[in-house]
Coordinates of C-alpha atoms in Angstrom, one line a residue:
M1 CA 176.1 52.2 83.4
G2 CA 172.4 51.0 83.5
R3 CA 171.4 54.1 85.4
H4 CA 173.2 56.3 82.9
R5 CA 171.4 54.6 79.9
R6 CA 168.0 55.1 81.4
A7 CA 168.6 58.9 81.9
P8 CA 167.7 60.1 78.4
G9 CA 164.4 58.3 78.2
G10 CA 163.6 59.4 81.7
R11 CA 164.2 63.0 80.8
G12 CA 161.7 62.8 77.9
L13 CA 159.2 61.0 80.0
R14 CA 159.5 63.6 82.8
E15 CA 158.9 66.4 80.3
L16 CA 155.8 64.5 79.1
A17 CA 154.5 64.3 82.6
A18 CA 155.0 68.2 83.0
V19 CA 152.5 69.1 80.2
V20 CA 149.8 66.6 81.1
P21 CA 146.9 68.2 83.0
R22 CA 146.7 66.7 86.5
R23 CA 142.9 67.0 86.6
A24 CA 142.5 64.9 83.4
V25 CA 144.8 62.3 84.8
W26 CA 142.8 62.0 88.0
R27 CA 139.5 61.7 86.0
L28 CA 141.1 59.1 83.8
A29 CA 142.3 57.2 86.9
G30 CA 138.8 57.3 88.5
W31 CA 137.1 55.8 85.4
S32 CA 139.9 53.2 85.1
A33 CA 139.2 52.1 88.6
V34 CA 135.5 51.7 87.8
E35 CA 136.6 49.7 84.7
A36 CA 138.7 47.4 86.9
L37 CA 135.8 46.3 89.1
P38 CA 135.3 43.0 87.3
A39 CA 139.0 42.2 87.9
L40 CA 138.4 42.9 91.6
C41 CA 135.1 41.0 92.0
S42 CA 135.5 38.1 89.6
G43 CA 137.3 35.6 92.0
L44 CA 135.2 36.7 95.0
L45 CA 132.0 36.2 93.1
V46 CA 133.0 32.9 91.6
A47 CA 134.0 31.6 95.0
A48 CA 130.7 32.7 96.5
A49 CA 128.8 31.0 93.6
A50 CA 130.7 27.8 94.2
D51 CA 130.7 27.7 98.0
R52 CA 127.2 29.2 98.8
G53 CA 125.5 27.9 95.6
F54 CA 126.5 25.1 93.6
L55 CA 128.6 23.1 96.2
A56 CA 125.9 23.8 98.9
G57 CA 123.1 22.3 96.6
R58 CA 121.5 25.7 95.8
P59 CA 122.2 26.3 92.1
G60 CA 119.8 29.3 92.0
T61 CA 122.0 31.1 94.5
G62 CA 125.1 30.2 92.4
F63 CA 123.5 31.6 89.3
A64 CA 122.6 34.8 91.2
W65 CA 126.2 35.4 92.1
L66 CA 127.2 34.8 88.6
G67 CA 124.5 37.3 87.6
V68 CA 126.1 39.9 89.8
L69 CA 129.4 39.2 88.0
G70 CA 127.7 39.9 84.7
A71 CA 126.2 43.2 86.0
V72 CA 129.6 44.4 87.1
T73 CA 131.0 43.4 83.6
A74 CA 128.3 45.6 82.0
L75 CA 129.4 48.5 84.2
R76 CA 132.9 48.0 82.9
A77 CA 131.7 48.6 79.4
L78 CA 130.1 51.9 80.4
A79 CA 133.3 53.0 82.1
A80 CA 135.4 52.1 79.1
R81 CA 133.2 54.3 76.9
A82 CA 133.5 57.3 79.4
V83 CA 137.3 56.9 79.4
F84 CA 137.9 58.2 75.9
P85 CA 137.2 61.9 76.4
H86 CA 139.5 62.0 79.3
L87 CA 142.1 60.1 77.4
A88 CA 142.0 62.9 74.7
E89 CA 142.4 65.5 77.4
V90 CA 145.7 63.9 78.4
V91 CA 147.1 63.2 74.9
E92 CA 146.3 66.3 73.0
P93 CA 148.1 68.7 75.3
L94 CA 151.2 66.5 74.8
R95 CA 150.8 66.8 71.0
D96 CA 150.4 70.5 71.3
A97 CA 153.5 71.0 73.5
L98 CA 155.6 68.8 71.2
V99 CA 154.4 70.7 68.1
A100 CA 155.3 74.0 69.9
R101 CA 158.7 72.6 70.7
V102 CA 159.3 71.5 67.1
V103 CA 158.3 74.9 65.6
H104 CA 160.4 76.7 68.3
G105 CA 163.4 74.4 67.5
A106 CA 163.0 74.9 63.7
L107 CA 162.9 78.7 64.1
S108 CA 165.6 79.1 66.6
R109 CA 168.4 77.3 64.5
P110 CA 170.1 79.6 62.1
D111 CA 171.1 76.6 59.8
P112 CA 168.5 73.9 60.0
D113 CA 169.2 70.6 58.3
G114 CA 166.4 71.0 55.8
P115 CA 162.8 69.8 55.2
A116 CA 163.8 66.2 55.5
E117 CA 164.7 66.8 59.2
I118 CA 161.6 68.7 59.9
A119 CA 159.6 65.9 58.3
R120 CA 161.3 63.4 60.4
I121 CA 160.7 65.3 63.6
T122 CA 157.1 65.9 62.7
E123 CA 156.7 62.1 62.1
Q124 CA 158.2 61.5 65.6
V125 CA 155.7 64.0 67.2
E126 CA 152.9 61.9 65.7
S127 CA 154.5 58.8 66.8
A128 CA 154.8 60.0 70.4
R129 CA 151.1 61.0 70.3
Q130 CA 150.1 57.6 69.1
L131 CA 152.3 55.7 71.4
T132 CA 151.0 57.7 74.5
A133 CA 147.4 57.2 73.4
T134 CA 148.1 53.4 72.8
L135 CA 149.9 53.1 76.2
L136 CA 147.2 54.9 78.1
R137 CA 144.3 53.1 76.4
S138 CA 145.9 49.6 76.9
A139 CA 148.4 49.6 79.7
R140 CA 146.1 51.7 81.9
G141 CA 143.3 49.0 81.8
V142 CA 145.8 46.2 82.3
G143 CA 147.6 47.8 85.1
F144 CA 144.5 48.8 87.1
G145 CA 143.2 45.2 86.5
L146 CA 146.3 43.7 87.8
V147 CA 146.2 45.8 91.0
A148 CA 142.4 45.0 91.3
A149 CA 143.1 41.3 91.0
L150 CA 145.8 41.3 93.7
L151 CA 143.5 43.3 96.0
G152 CA 140.6 40.8 95.3
L153 CA 143.0 37.8 95.8
G154 CA 144.1 39.3 99.2
L155 CA 140.4 39.7 100.3
L156 CA 139.4 36.2 99.1
A157 CA 142.5 34.0 100.2
P158 CA 145.2 35.8 102.2
P159 CA 147.2 32.6 102.8
V160 CA 148.0 32.4 99.1
L161 CA 149.1 36.0 98.7
P162 CA 152.7 35.3 99.6
L163 CA 152.8 32.6 96.9
V164 CA 151.8 35.1 94.3
L165 CA 153.5 38.3 95.5
L166 CA 157.0 36.9 95.8
P167 CA 157.3 35.7 92.2
L168 CA 155.5 38.9 91.0
L169 CA 158.1 41.1 92.8
L170 CA 160.9 39.0 91.4
S171 CA 159.5 39.4 87.9
G172 CA 159.2 43.2 88.4
V173 CA 162.8 43.4 89.5
L174 CA 164.0 41.4 86.5
F175 CA 161.9 43.6 84.2
V176 CA 163.3 46.8 85.6
R177 CA 166.9 45.5 85.2
L178 CA 166.2 44.8 81.6
L179 CA 164.9 48.3 80.9
G180 CA 168.3 50.0 80.8
P181 CA 169.7 47.7 78.0
L182 CA 166.4 47.8 76.2
V183 CA 166.2 51.6 76.0
A184 CA 169.9 51.8 75.0
R185 CA 169.5 49.3 72.3
R186 CA 166.2 50.7 71.0
R187 CA 167.8 54.1 70.8
A188 CA 170.7 52.7 68.8
V189 CA 168.1 51.4 66.2
V190 CA 166.6 54.9 65.9
L191 CA 170.0 56.5 65.6
A192 CA 170.9 54.0 62.9
D193 CA 167.8 54.6 61.0
E194 CA 168.4 58.4 61.0
R195 CA 172.1 57.9 59.9
I196 CA 170.9 55.8 56.9
A197 CA 168.3 58.3 55.9
A198 CA 170.7 61.2 56.1
E199 CA 173.6 59.5 54.4
A200 CA 171.4 58.0 51.7
G201 CA 169.8 61.4 51.1
R202 CA 173.2 63.0 50.6
A203 CA 174.3 60.2 48.3
F204 CA 171.2 60.4 46.0
A205 CA 171.4 64.2 46.0
G206 CA 175.0 64.0 44.7
L207 CA 174.8 61.0 42.3
R208 CA 176.2 62.9 39.4
D209 CA 179.2 64.0 41.5
V210 CA 179.7 60.5 42.8
A211 CA 179.7 59.1 39.2
A212 CA 182.0 61.8 38.0
C213 CA 184.6 61.1 40.8
G214 CA 184.3 57.3 40.3
A215 CA 183.3 57.0 44.0
Q216 CA 180.4 54.5 43.5
Q217 CA 182.1 51.6 45.3
R218 CA 183.2 53.8 48.2
V219 CA 179.7 55.3 48.6
S220 CA 178.1 51.8 48.2
A221 CA 180.5 50.3 50.8
H222 CA 179.7 53.2 53.3
L223 CA 175.9 52.8 52.9
S224 CA 176.3 49.0 53.3
A225 CA 178.2 49.4 56.4
L226 CA 175.4 51.7 57.8
V227 CA 172.8 49.0 56.9
E228 CA 174.8 46.3 58.5
A229 CA 175.1 48.5 61.7
Q230 CA 171.3 48.9 61.6
G231 CA 170.8 45.2 61.3
E232 CA 173.1 44.5 64.3
A233 CA 171.2 47.0 66.3
L234 CA 168.0 45.3 65.5
R235 CA 169.4 41.8 66.4
S236 CA 170.7 43.3 69.7
V237 CA 167.1 44.6 70.5
G238 CA 165.8 41.1 69.7
R239 CA 168.2 39.4 72.0
A240 CA 167.3 41.8 74.8
A241 CA 163.6 41.5 74.1
A242 CA 163.8 37.7 74.3
A243 CA 164.8 38.0 77.9
R244 CA 161.3 39.5 78.6
S245 CA 159.8 36.0 78.3
L246 CA 161.6 35.1 81.6
T247 CA 159.8 37.9 83.4
V248 CA 156.4 36.6 82.1
A249 CA 157.3 33.0 83.2
V250 CA 158.3 34.1 86.6
G251 CA 155.5 36.6 87.3
G252 CA 152.7 35.0 85.4
R253 CA 153.3 31.2 85.4
L254 CA 155.2 30.6 88.7
P255 CA 152.4 31.9 91.0
L256 CA 150.0 29.4 89.4
L257 CA 152.4 26.6 89.8
A258 CA 152.9 27.5 93.4
V259 CA 149.3 27.6 94.3
V260 CA 148.5 24.4 92.5
C261 CA 151.2 22.6 94.5
A262 CA 150.1 24.1 97.8
A263 CA 146.3 23.9 97.3
P264 CA 145.8 20.2 98.7
W265 CA 147.8 21.2 101.8
L266 CA 145.9 24.4 102.3
V267 CA 142.5 22.8 101.8
G268 CA 143.4 19.9 104.1
R269 CA 144.3 22.3 106.8
G270 CA 141.1 24.1 106.4
W271 CA 142.8 27.4 105.3
L272 CA 140.9 27.3 101.9
T273 CA 137.7 26.0 100.7
A274 CA 137.1 24.5 97.2
G275 CA 135.3 27.6 96.1
Q276 CA 138.2 29.8 97.3
V277 CA 140.6 27.6 95.3
L278 CA 138.3 28.1 92.2
G279 CA 138.3 31.8 92.9
V280 CA 142.1 32.0 93.3
A281 CA 142.4 30.1 90.0
T282 CA 140.1 32.6 88.3
Y283 CA 142.3 35.5 89.5
L284 CA 145.5 33.8 88.3
L285 CA 144.2 32.5 85.0
Q286 CA 141.9 35.3 83.8
Q287 CA 143.6 38.3 85.4
L288 CA 147.2 37.9 86.7
E289 CA 148.9 35.9 84.0
P290 CA 147.3 37.7 81.0
A291 CA 148.1 41.1 82.8
V292 CA 151.8 40.3 83.3
R293 CA 152.2 39.0 79.7
A294 CA 150.4 42.2 78.3
L295 CA 152.4 44.6 80.5
A296 CA 155.6 42.9 79.7
G297 CA 154.9 43.3 76.0
M298 CA 153.5 46.8 76.1
L299 CA 156.0 48.3 78.5
G300 CA 158.9 46.5 76.9
S301 CA 157.9 47.7 73.4
W302 CA 155.6 50.8 73.3
L303 CA 157.1 52.4 76.4
L304 CA 160.6 52.0 75.2
D305 CA 159.6 53.4 71.8
L306 CA 158.0 56.4 73.5
A307 CA 161.0 57.0 75.8
V308 CA 163.4 56.9 72.8
V309 CA 161.2 59.3 70.6
L310 CA 160.8 61.7 73.4
D311 CA 164.5 61.6 74.1
R312 CA 165.2 62.4 70.4
L313 CA 162.7 65.2 70.3
T314 CA 164.0 66.9 73.5
A315 CA 167.6 66.5 72.1
A316 CA 166.7 67.9 68.6
C317 CA 164.4 70.7 69.6
P318 CA 165.1 73.1 72.5
A319 CA 162.3 73.8 74.8
P320 CA 160.4 77.1 74.0
P321 CA 160.7 79.9 76.5
P322 CA 158.1 80.2 79.3
A323 CA 155.0 82.0 78.6
P324 CA 155.0 85.6 79.7
V325 CA 153.5 86.5 83.0
P326 CA 150.0 87.4 82.5
A327 CA 149.1 91.1 82.8
P328 CA 146.5 92.3 85.4
A329 CA 142.9 91.7 84.1
A330 CA 142.2 95.4 84.6
A331 CA 144.5 96.5 81.9
S332 CA 142.7 98.8 79.5
A333 CA 141.7 97.7 76.1
G334 CA 143.6 100.5 74.5
A335 CA 146.9 99.9 76.3
A336 CA 148.2 97.4 73.6
E337 CA 147.1 99.7 70.7
A338 CA 148.8 102.7 72.4
A339 CA 152.0 100.6 72.6
R340 CA 151.6 99.6 68.9
A341 CA 151.0 103.2 67.9
A342 CA 154.1 104.3 69.8
G343 CA 156.2 101.6 68.2
A344 CA 154.9 102.6 64.7
A345 CA 155.6 106.3 65.3
G346 CA 159.2 105.4 66.3
G347 CA 159.8 103.8 63.0
D348 CA 159.5 100.1 64.1
G349 CA 157.0 99.4 61.4
S350 CA 159.3 100.1 58.4
L351 CA 159.9 97.4 55.9
R352 CA 162.6 97.5 53.2
V353 CA 163.4 94.8 50.6
E354 CA 166.5 95.1 48.7
G355 CA 167.3 93.0 45.6
L356 CA 165.5 90.0 46.7
R357 CA 166.2 86.7 44.8
F358 CA 165.1 83.2 45.7
A359 CA 165.1 79.9 43.8
H360 CA 163.5 76.8 45.1
P361 CA 165.9 73.7 45.4
G362 CA 166.1 71.9 42.1
S363 CA 164.5 74.7 40.1
A364 CA 166.2 76.1 37.1
E365 CA 164.4 79.4 37.3
P366 CA 164.2 81.7 40.4
A367 CA 160.8 82.1 41.9
L368 CA 161.7 85.7 42.7
E369 CA 164.4 87.9 41.4
G370 CA 165.2 91.7 41.6
V371 CA 162.3 92.5 44.0
Q372 CA 162.8 95.7 46.0
F373 CA 160.5 98.2 47.7
E374 CA 160.3 100.3 50.9
L375 CA 157.3 100.6 53.1
H376 CA 157.1 103.4 55.7
P377 CA 155.3 102.8 59.0
G378 CA 151.5 102.7 58.4
A379 CA 151.8 101.7 54.7
H380 CA 149.4 99.2 53.1
L381 CA 150.8 97.1 50.3
A382 CA 149.0 94.5 48.3
V383 CA 150.8 91.7 46.3
V384 CA 149.1 90.3 43.3
G385 CA 150.0 88.1 40.3
P386 CA 149.3 85.0 38.5
S387 CA 149.5 81.7 40.3
G388 CA 153.1 80.5 40.6
T389 CA 154.7 83.9 40.4
G390 CA 156.1 83.7 44.0
K391 CA 153.6 85.6 46.1
S392 CA 153.6 83.1 49.0
T393 CA 157.4 82.8 48.6
L394 CA 157.7 86.6 49.1
A395 CA 155.6 86.3 52.3
A396 CA 157.8 83.5 53.7
L397 CA 161.0 85.5 52.8
L398 CA 159.5 88.6 54.7
A399 CA 158.7 86.5 57.6
G400 CA 162.1 84.7 57.7
V401 CA 160.6 81.3 57.1
L402 CA 162.8 81.1 53.9
S403 CA 166.3 82.6 53.5
P404 CA 166.9 84.6 50.2
D405 CA 169.6 83.5 47.9
A406 CA 170.5 87.2 47.4
G407 CA 169.3 90.6 48.8
R408 CA 167.9 91.2 52.2
V409 CA 164.8 92.1 54.2
L410 CA 165.1 95.0 56.7
L411 CA 162.6 95.2 59.6
G412 CA 162.8 98.6 61.4
G413 CA 166.2 99.1 59.7
Q414 CA 167.7 95.8 60.9
D415 CA 168.5 92.8 58.7
A416 CA 165.7 90.2 59.4
A417 CA 168.1 87.4 58.8
A418 CA 170.4 88.6 61.6
L419 CA 167.7 88.9 64.1
P420 CA 167.0 86.1 66.6
A421 CA 163.7 84.3 65.8
P422 CA 161.8 85.8 68.8
S423 CA 162.9 89.3 68.0
R424 CA 161.9 88.8 64.3
A425 CA 158.5 87.4 65.3
A426 CA 158.0 90.4 67.6
R427 CA 158.5 92.7 64.6
L428 CA 156.5 90.8 62.0
A429 CA 153.5 88.6 62.2
L430 CA 152.6 86.2 59.4
V431 CA 149.1 84.7 58.8
P432 CA 149.3 81.9 56.3
Q433 CA 146.5 80.6 54.1
E434 CA 146.0 77.5 56.3
A435 CA 145.6 78.8 59.8
Y436 CA 146.8 76.8 62.8
V437 CA 144.4 76.3 65.7
F438 CA 145.4 74.0 68.5
A439 CA 143.4 72.2 71.2
G440 CA 142.9 74.4 74.2
T441 CA 140.8 77.5 75.2
V442 CA 139.9 80.3 72.9
R443 CA 142.0 82.6 75.1
E444 CA 145.1 80.4 74.7
N445 CA 144.7 80.3 71.0
L446 CA 144.3 84.1 70.7
C447 CA 147.0 85.1 73.2
W448 CA 149.7 82.8 71.7
P449 CA 152.5 83.8 71.4
S450 CA 152.1 87.5 72.2
G451 CA 151.0 86.9 75.9
A452 CA 148.0 87.6 78.0
H453 CA 145.3 90.0 77.0
S454 CA 142.3 91.2 79.0
D455 CA 138.7 90.2 78.1
A456 CA 138.1 93.7 76.8
E457 CA 141.0 93.6 74.4
L458 CA 139.9 90.2 73.2
A459 CA 136.4 91.5 72.6
T460 CA 137.6 94.6 70.9
A461 CA 139.9 92.6 68.5
A462 CA 137.1 90.1 67.7
H463 CA 134.6 92.8 67.1
R464 CA 137.0 94.6 64.7
V465 CA 138.1 91.5 62.8
G466 CA 134.7 90.0 62.6
S467 CA 135.1 86.9 64.8
A468 CA 132.9 88.1 67.7
R469 CA 130.0 85.8 66.8
L470 CA 132.4 82.8 66.4
L471 CA 133.9 83.5 69.8
A472 CA 130.4 83.7 71.4
R473 CA 129.5 80.3 69.8
L474 CA 132.7 78.8 71.1
G475 CA 131.9 79.9 74.7
G476 CA 133.8 83.1 74.9
P477 CA 137.5 83.5 75.9
D478 CA 137.3 80.5 78.3
G479 CA 135.5 78.3 75.9
R480 CA 137.4 75.1 75.0
I481 CA 138.3 74.0 71.4
A482 CA 138.6 70.2 71.9
A483 CA 138.7 69.4 68.2
P484 CA 140.3 72.1 66.0
A485 CA 139.6 70.0 63.0
A486 CA 135.9 70.4 63.7
L487 CA 136.1 74.1 62.9
S488 CA 135.7 75.2 59.2
A489 CA 138.7 76.7 57.3
G490 CA 137.1 80.0 57.5
E491 CA 136.6 79.8 61.3
R492 CA 140.2 78.9 61.8
Q493 CA 141.2 81.9 59.6
L494 CA 139.0 84.1 61.8
L495 CA 140.8 83.0 64.9
A496 CA 144.3 83.3 63.4
L497 CA 143.4 86.9 62.2
T498 CA 142.2 87.8 65.7
R499 CA 145.4 86.4 67.0
A500 CA 147.5 88.5 64.6
F501 CA 145.5 91.6 65.3
L502 CA 146.4 91.3 69.0
S503 CA 150.0 90.7 68.3
P504 CA 152.3 93.6 69.2
A505 CA 154.2 93.1 65.9
P506 CA 154.2 96.4 63.9
V507 CA 154.2 94.6 60.6
V508 CA 151.6 92.1 59.6
V509 CA 151.7 90.0 56.5
L510 CA 148.4 88.3 55.4
D511 CA 149.3 85.4 52.9
E512 CA 145.8 84.8 51.4
A513 CA 144.7 84.6 55.0
T514 CA 141.1 85.5 54.1
C515 CA 140.7 83.1 51.1
H516 CA 138.2 80.9 53.0
L517 CA 136.0 84.0 54.0
D518 CA 133.3 85.5 51.9
A519 CA 133.9 89.0 50.3
E520 CA 132.1 90.9 53.1
A521 CA 134.0 89.1 55.8
E522 CA 137.3 89.6 53.9
L523 CA 136.5 93.4 53.6
R524 CA 135.8 93.7 57.3
A525 CA 139.0 92.0 58.3
E526 CA 141.3 93.9 55.9
E527 CA 139.8 97.2 57.0
A528 CA 140.5 96.3 60.6
F529 CA 144.1 95.6 59.8
A530 CA 144.4 98.7 57.7
A531 CA 143.1 100.8 60.6
R532 CA 145.4 98.9 63.1
P533 CA 148.6 100.9 63.9
G534 CA 151.5 99.5 61.9
T535 CA 152.3 98.3 58.3
L536 CA 150.2 95.8 56.4
V537 CA 151.3 93.5 53.5
V538 CA 148.3 91.6 51.9
I539 CA 149.0 88.7 49.5
A540 CA 145.7 89.4 47.6
H541 CA 143.2 86.7 47.1
R542 CA 140.6 89.0 45.4
I543 CA 141.5 92.1 43.3
G544 CA 139.3 94.2 45.7
S545 CA 142.2 93.7 48.3
A546 CA 144.6 95.5 45.8
A547 CA 142.0 98.3 45.2
R548 CA 142.0 99.1 48.9
A549 CA 145.8 99.2 49.2
D550 CA 148.2 102.3 49.1
R551 CA 150.4 100.5 46.6
V552 CA 150.3 97.2 44.6
L553 CA 153.3 95.0 43.9
L554 CA 152.5 93.0 40.7
L555 CA 154.6 89.9 40.3
D556 CA 154.3 89.0 36.6
A557 CA 156.4 89.0 33.4
P558 CA 158.6 90.8 32.3
G559 CA 159.3 91.7 35.9
P560 CA 158.0 92.9 39.3
L561 CA 156.0 96.2 39.1
L562 CA 155.2 98.5 42.0
A563 CA 152.6 101.2 41.5
S564 CA 149.1 102.4 42.6
H565 CA 146.0 100.5 41.7
A566 CA 145.1 103.2 39.2
D567 CA 148.5 103.3 37.5
L568 CA 148.7 99.6 37.2
Q569 CA 145.5 99.6 35.2
V570 CA 147.4 101.6 32.7
L571 CA 150.7 99.9 32.9
S572 CA 149.7 96.2 33.0
P573 CA 147.1 94.7 30.6
F574 CA 147.0 91.6 33.0
Y575 CA 146.1 93.8 35.9
R576 CA 143.6 95.8 34.0
A577 CA 141.9 92.6 32.8
C578 CA 141.8 91.2 36.4
S579 CA 140.3 94.4 37.8
G580 CA 137.8 94.8 35.0
G581 CA 139.0 98.3 34.1
S582 CA 137.9 99.7 37.5
S583 CA 139.7 102.8 38.7
A584 CA 138.5 102.7 42.2
D585 CA 140.7 104.5 44.8
E586 CA 142.7 106.3 41.9
H587 CA 143.9 108.9 44.4
A588 CA 144.8 106.6 47.3
P589 CA 147.4 108.1 49.7
S590 CA 150.9 107.2 49.0
G591 CA 152.1 105.2 51.9
A592 CA 154.7 103.2 50.1
R593 CA 157.6 104.3 47.9
G594 CA 160.0 102.1 46.0
T595 CA 160.8 100.4 42.8
A596 CA 160.7 96.8 41.5
G597 CA 163.7 95.7 39.6
P598 CA 163.5 93.8 36.3
S599 CA 163.2 90.1 36.2
R600 CA 166.2 88.4 34.5

C-alpha cells in the first residue's frame, strides 16, 4: 500500500528530472561541493587548533588554524554567489516544460472546465517552479553539508563513525517509511481544496436557482461537509508530520548522546585526543544535528508539496507530443516557402466565417453577432473598429481559442471546431498582442512549434520580418535568451512574428501583433506577411494596416461591414474620420469576397 501511494508523486518527480539539463545539474553540484568545504574542514581545523595550538601551549598556531577556517568560510560565500545562475538553468526549463504541458492540455481538451481550472493549473505551475527553486537552494546546501560533515568526521575520528552512522541510518529508514503516508495525506488536502473551489464556484454561479428551488440548506450542508473533509485531511497531515520529530531525535540527537557517553572511554584508551573530541562535537552540533532537522523539515514539507503538485499537473495535463525530428541542416531556404505555396495553391489557405455569434459569460449583449465573410487563398483582410467591438474576440474565435455560440469557422473547407488542436494549429497561426518568449535559445523560440529550420531559413525570415538586427544582438540562432522579461515588448513581438512567418500554417492572424513596434517596423513586418504565401488577417492597430489590405472588416454600429478601404471611406463616417479622408489604395486587388450580416 505504501509503495502504491508513493507512485503518483514519483511519476511527477521523474518527469521533472527528464526536463532538467544534465550539464546544469553537474555545474550546480560542483559549486555546491565547494560551498560545503567549511562543513568538511570545520571539525578537522578545530581539532588541529586545539591539539597543536592551544593545548600544546602555542596559541599563535591555534589562531592560525582558526584563520584557515575563516578563509574557507569566505570561499563558501563566493561559491554561494556563483550557484544562482546554475540554479536558474535548472529551474527555468522545468517552468517552460510545465507551461508547454498546460497549454497543450488546455488546447487538446474539447470541453475544458473553464478559466478557473486554467488559473488553478497556472498557479500550480508557478508553485512547482518556486518549490523546486526553494528545494534546490536550501536542501542542496544542507545535503552537501551533511555529506561533507560525515566525511570530515570519518577523517578526524574513525572510531566514533559507527556511533553516528547507525542512528543516522535508522533515522533515514524511519523517514522513508513516513513518506508514503505523508504524500497520500498531502494529496488528499490538495484534492479537498480543489473540490471546495469547484463546488463553491458552482454554488455561487447558481445562487438564484438555489434560492428559487429552496435548496439553501442542502447546498450549505454539502459545502460544510466538504469543509469538514478538508479539515480532517489537514489534521491527518498534522498527525503524520508530527512523527517527523522522531526522525530528528534519532538522527540528530542520539549520535551526540552516544558520543558524549563513549568519549571518556575512547579518550582513556587513547583512541581520541581532547582536540578530536572537540572537533567531533563541532561536527555534531554545528553540522549534523542542524542538517538532519532542516532536511526533515524541507523534505517532509516542500518535497511533498512538489511531488503532489507535479502529480496533479501530470494527471490534469497530458504531455505534449515529442518535437519533430530536425531536418538536415543543408535543406534549402526556399523549401518551406515552396511547401507553403503548394499548400495555398491547393486551397488550404481559404477561410470562411458563417454567421458568427459570441457573448462573453455574464454579458447581456453579444461581443460579436452575424459576422460572415470568405477569404480565398492569398487574401489580405484587415479588421478595424472602436475599442470593445470584438476585434480580439474575433481573432480568438478564428484560432479556436474561443468557441462560438452560433456559426462556424471553416479552415480549408473544414470546421475548425471539429479539427484536433494540432491540425487546427497547423492550418492557422495566431500572433497575439502580448508575445510569448520562453527561456532557451533563439532557435528554440523561432522553431517552436513548427519544427526545425536551417540557419538560412531563419536568416531569411528574420531579414524579411525585420528582426535580423535583434537576432544578431542576441547571438544568432544559438544565442541564449536567459531572461525573456529583459526583452522589450517590441523585441518579443519581433521574435513572435518571425516564429509565425516560419510556421507552415497557410493562414496567419495578427492580433495587434505590431502594436509595440514603430510605424516603419510595422510596415516592414506586414509587407513581409502580405508577400508570404497564404492568407493574412490583421487586427489593425493603425489605420495604415487597413489601407494596405485587400478588404477591411469594420466592426461598428449598426453592424459589421466588409468593403475595400476606399469604399469604407464613403460608407462609414467613423472610418472616414479615422483615415483622415485618405483614399490610398483605392483600386486594391480584390482578394476577399463576402458580406457582413447586420448586428441585432
